[in-house]
Amino acid sequence: MFEHIDAVDEALAEVARVLRPGGRFIFCLNHPLLQTPGSGWIDDQILDPPEQYWRIGPYLIEQATIEEVEKDVFIRFVHRPLSRYINAMADSGLALERMIEPAPPQGFIDRAPEYTEVTTIPRLLTLVARRSS
């Protein structure tokens, strides 16, 4: 959800404010490397056999875009590089303890077998932080 918030610094500062000293914050978001403006699947028909790959847009540029997540459903999305989130957490007194990049779950692959080849690419990112005392 933080990728849909403009005031990310204020939001993370509020998380730190309401946590007790030593309290943990588990932060899940779409992986910033893969969810960049202009990213998406590319069907390369020039290759033989044809290949499909994920195009990565301008990763280091913080930018708001509107995405059509399904037909006629649009959501505002703010891309930020990972360092932007980590630094905002640190500035708020949240210390990173873990970074988890889970593989897509088997149930997802079972429902969408065309993604079998990308099971080594994480779509999500989980950050575990603790409020300093």
mmCIF file of C-alpha atoms in Angstrom:
data_model
loop_
_atom_site.group_PDB
_atom_site.id
_atom_site.type_symbol
_atom_site.label_atom_id
_atom_site.label_comp_id
_atom_site.label_asym_id
_atom_site.label_seq_id
_atom_site.Cartn_x
_atom_site.Cartn_y
_atom_site.Cartn_z
ATOM 1 C CA MET A 1 0.000 0.000 0.000
ATOM 2 C CA PHE A 2 2.929 2.389 0.577
ATOM 3 C CA GLU A 3 3.502 2.539 -3.163
ATOM 4 C CA HIS A 4 0.116 4.286 -3.378
ATOM 5 C CA ILE A 5 0.929 6.962 -0.761
ATOM 6 C CA ASP A 6 2.404 10.321 -1.759
ATOM 7 C CA ALA A 7 3.582 11.295 1.744
ATOM 8 C CA VAL A 8 5.698 8.204 2.397
ATOM 9 C CA ASP A 9 8.062 9.993 4.806
ATOM 10 C CA GLU A 10 5.174 11.146 6.980
ATOM 11 C CA ALA A 11 3.522 7.712 6.821
ATOM 12 C CA LEU A 12 6.676 5.909 7.955
ATOM 13 C CA ALA A 13 7.270 8.522 10.674
ATOM 14 C CA GLU A 14 3.747 7.809 11.942
ATOM 15 C CA VAL A 15 4.445 4.062 11.948
ATOM 16 C CA ALA A 16 7.553 4.705 14.054
ATOM 17 C CA ARG A 17 5.644 7.054 16.371
ATOM 18 C CA VAL A 18 2.930 4.523 17.246
ATOM 19 C CA LEU A 19 5.312 1.571 17.683
ATOM 20 C CA ARG A 20 6.685 0.941 21.151
ATOM 21 C CA PRO A 21 10.481 1.036 21.441
ATOM 22 C CA GLY A 22 11.654 -2.333 20.139
ATOM 23 C CA GLY A 23 8.362 -2.845 18.264
ATOM 24 C CA ARG A 24 8.511 -4.487 14.831
ATOM 25 C CA PHE A 25 7.094 -3.257 11.547
ATOM 26 C CA ILE A 26 6.595 -5.686 8.660
ATOM 27 C CA PHE A 27 6.406 -3.777 5.404
ATOM 28 C CA CYS A 28 5.279 -5.566 2.203
ATOM 29 C CA LEU A 29 5.143 -3.972 -1.215
ATOM 30 C CA ASN A 30 5.502 -4.713 -4.894
ATOM 31 C CA HIS A 31 9.206 -5.130 -5.586
ATOM 32 C CA PRO A 32 10.432 -1.650 -6.609
ATOM 33 C CA LEU A 33 12.847 -3.019 -9.204
ATOM 34 C CA LEU A 34 10.056 -4.728 -11.123
ATOM 35 C CA GLN A 35 7.270 -2.176 -10.638
ATOM 36 C CA THR A 36 8.776 0.787 -12.462
ATOM 37 C CA PRO A 37 6.965 3.189 -14.799
ATOM 38 C CA GLY A 38 6.758 1.532 -18.197
ATOM 39 C CA SER A 39 7.594 -1.936 -16.906
ATOM 40 C CA GLY A 40 5.712 -4.927 -18.224
ATOM 41 C CA TRP A 41 5.816 -8.124 -20.209
ATOM 42 C CA ILE A 42 7.413 -7.977 -23.654
ATOM 43 C CA ASP A 43 6.669 -10.622 -26.260
ATOM 44 C CA ASP A 44 9.778 -10.795 -28.426
ATOM 45 C CA GLN A 45 8.614 -12.379 -31.686
ATOM 46 C CA ILE A 46 11.911 -11.660 -33.469
ATOM 47 C CA LEU A 47 13.703 -14.448 -31.614
ATOM 48 C CA ASP A 48 13.312 -18.038 -32.708
ATOM 49 C CA PRO A 49 11.682 -19.423 -30.677
ATOM 50 C CA PRO A 50 9.873 -16.293 -29.442
ATOM 51 C CA GLU A 51 10.595 -15.226 -25.864
ATOM 52 C CA GLN A 52 8.744 -13.309 -23.220
ATOM 53 C CA TYR A 53 10.596 -11.110 -20.745
ATOM 54 C CA TRP A 54 9.947 -8.345 -18.211
ATOM 55 C CA ARG A 55 10.924 -4.824 -19.256
ATOM 56 C CA ILE A 56 12.275 -2.668 -16.409
ATOM 57 C CA GLY A 57 11.635 1.069 -16.607
ATOM 58 C CA PRO A 58 13.596 3.962 -15.045
ATOM 59 C CA TYR A 59 14.310 2.508 -11.604
ATOM 60 C CA LEU A 60 16.080 5.443 -9.917
ATOM 61 C CA ILE A 61 13.452 8.052 -10.809
ATOM 62 C CA GLU A 62 10.646 8.593 -8.290
ATOM 63 C CA GLN A 63 7.499 8.974 -10.356
ATOM 64 C CA ALA A 64 3.731 8.762 -9.966
ATOM 65 C CA THR A 65 1.725 7.001 -12.664
ATOM 66 C CA ILE A 66 -1.781 5.684 -13.163
ATOM 67 C CA GLU A 67 -2.013 1.959 -13.885
ATOM 68 C CA GLU A 68 -4.922 0.040 -15.334
ATOM 69 C CA VAL A 69 -4.945 -3.027 -13.083
ATOM 70 C CA GLU A 70 -7.873 -4.586 -14.920
ATOM 71 C CA LYS A 71 -10.295 -3.349 -17.543
ATOM 72 C CA ASP A 72 -11.552 0.122 -16.543
ATOM 73 C CA VAL A 73 -9.954 -0.074 -13.069
ATOM 74 C CA PHE A 74 -7.201 2.509 -12.570
ATOM 75 C CA ILE A 75 -4.954 2.929 -9.507
ATOM 76 C CA ARG A 76 -2.416 5.644 -8.787
ATOM 77 C CA PHE A 77 1.027 4.207 -8.124
ATOM 78 C CA VAL A 78 4.209 5.957 -6.930
ATOM 79 C CA HIS A 79 7.415 4.228 -7.927
ATOM 80 C CA ARG A 80 10.348 4.777 -5.582
ATOM 81 C CA PRO A 81 13.719 3.025 -5.555
ATOM 82 C CA LEU A 82 14.316 0.700 -2.626
ATOM 83 C CA SER A 83 16.844 3.107 -1.096
ATOM 84 C CA ARG A 84 14.075 5.714 -0.749
ATOM 85 C CA TYR A 85 12.053 3.399 1.520
ATOM 86 C CA ILE A 86 15.090 2.217 3.512
ATOM 87 C CA ASN A 87 16.330 5.776 4.086
ATOM 88 C CA ALA A 88 12.854 7.020 5.075
ATOM 89 C CA MET A 89 12.589 4.168 7.577
ATOM 90 C CA ALA A 90 16.043 4.972 9.003
ATOM 91 C CA ASP A 91 15.179 8.684 9.242
ATOM 92 C CA SER A 92 12.085 7.707 11.259
ATOM 93 C CA GLY A 93 14.024 5.546 13.709
ATOM 94 C CA LEU A 94 13.198 2.192 12.133
ATOM 95 C CA ALA A 95 16.170 -0.159 11.763
ATOM 96 C CA LEU A 96 16.048 -2.766 9.006
ATOM 97 C CA GLU A 97 16.429 -6.311 10.366
ATOM 98 C CA ARG A 98 15.474 -8.433 7.371
ATOM 99 C CA MET A 99 14.763 -8.129 3.670
ATOM 100 C CA ILE A 100 12.771 -10.981 2.139
ATOM 101 C CA GLU A 101 12.200 -11.484 -1.591
ATOM 102 C CA PRO A 102 9.822 -14.447 -1.777
ATOM 103 C CA ALA A 103 9.450 -16.566 -4.884
ATOM 104 C CA PRO A 104 5.949 -16.635 -6.368
ATOM 105 C CA PRO A 105 3.885 -19.240 -4.489
ATOM 106 C CA GLN A 106 3.193 -22.558 -6.177
ATOM 107 C CA GLY A 107 -0.545 -21.805 -6.215
ATOM 108 C CA PHE A 108 0.140 -18.782 -8.432
ATOM 109 C CA ILE A 109 2.190 -20.897 -10.839
ATOM 110 C CA ASP A 110 -0.511 -23.590 -10.847
ATOM 111 C CA ARG A 111 -3.087 -20.971 -11.928
ATOM 112 C CA ALA A 112 -0.737 -19.284 -14.418
ATOM 113 C CA PRO A 113 1.647 -21.917 -15.824
ATOM 114 C CA GLU A 114 2.972 -19.428 -18.389
ATOM 115 C CA TYR A 115 4.951 -17.888 -15.493
ATOM 116 C CA THR A 116 6.822 -21.098 -14.627
ATOM 117 C CA GLU A 117 10.027 -19.715 -16.126
ATOM 118 C CA VAL A 118 9.989 -16.648 -13.861
ATOM 119 C CA THR A 119 9.691 -18.435 -10.533
ATOM 120 C CA THR A 120 13.162 -17.162 -9.600
ATOM 121 C CA ILE A 121 12.099 -13.510 -9.932
ATOM 122 C CA PRO A 122 10.397 -12.052 -6.836
ATOM 123 C CA ARG A 123 7.352 -9.860 -7.471
ATOM 124 C CA LEU A 124 7.031 -8.824 -3.819
ATOM 125 C CA LEU A 125 9.401 -7.453 -1.210
ATOM 126 C CA THR A 126 9.073 -7.696 2.572
ATOM 127 C CA LEU A 127 11.101 -5.489 4.903
ATOM 128 C CA VAL A 128 11.197 -6.207 8.626
ATOM 129 C CA ALA A 129 12.226 -3.240 10.771
ATOM 130 C CA ARG A 130 12.410 -2.533 14.493
ATOM 131 C CA ARG A 131 11.862 0.796 16.196
ATOM 132 C CA SER A 132 14.943 1.907 18.036
ATOM 133 C CA SER A 133 14.546 2.778 21.689
#
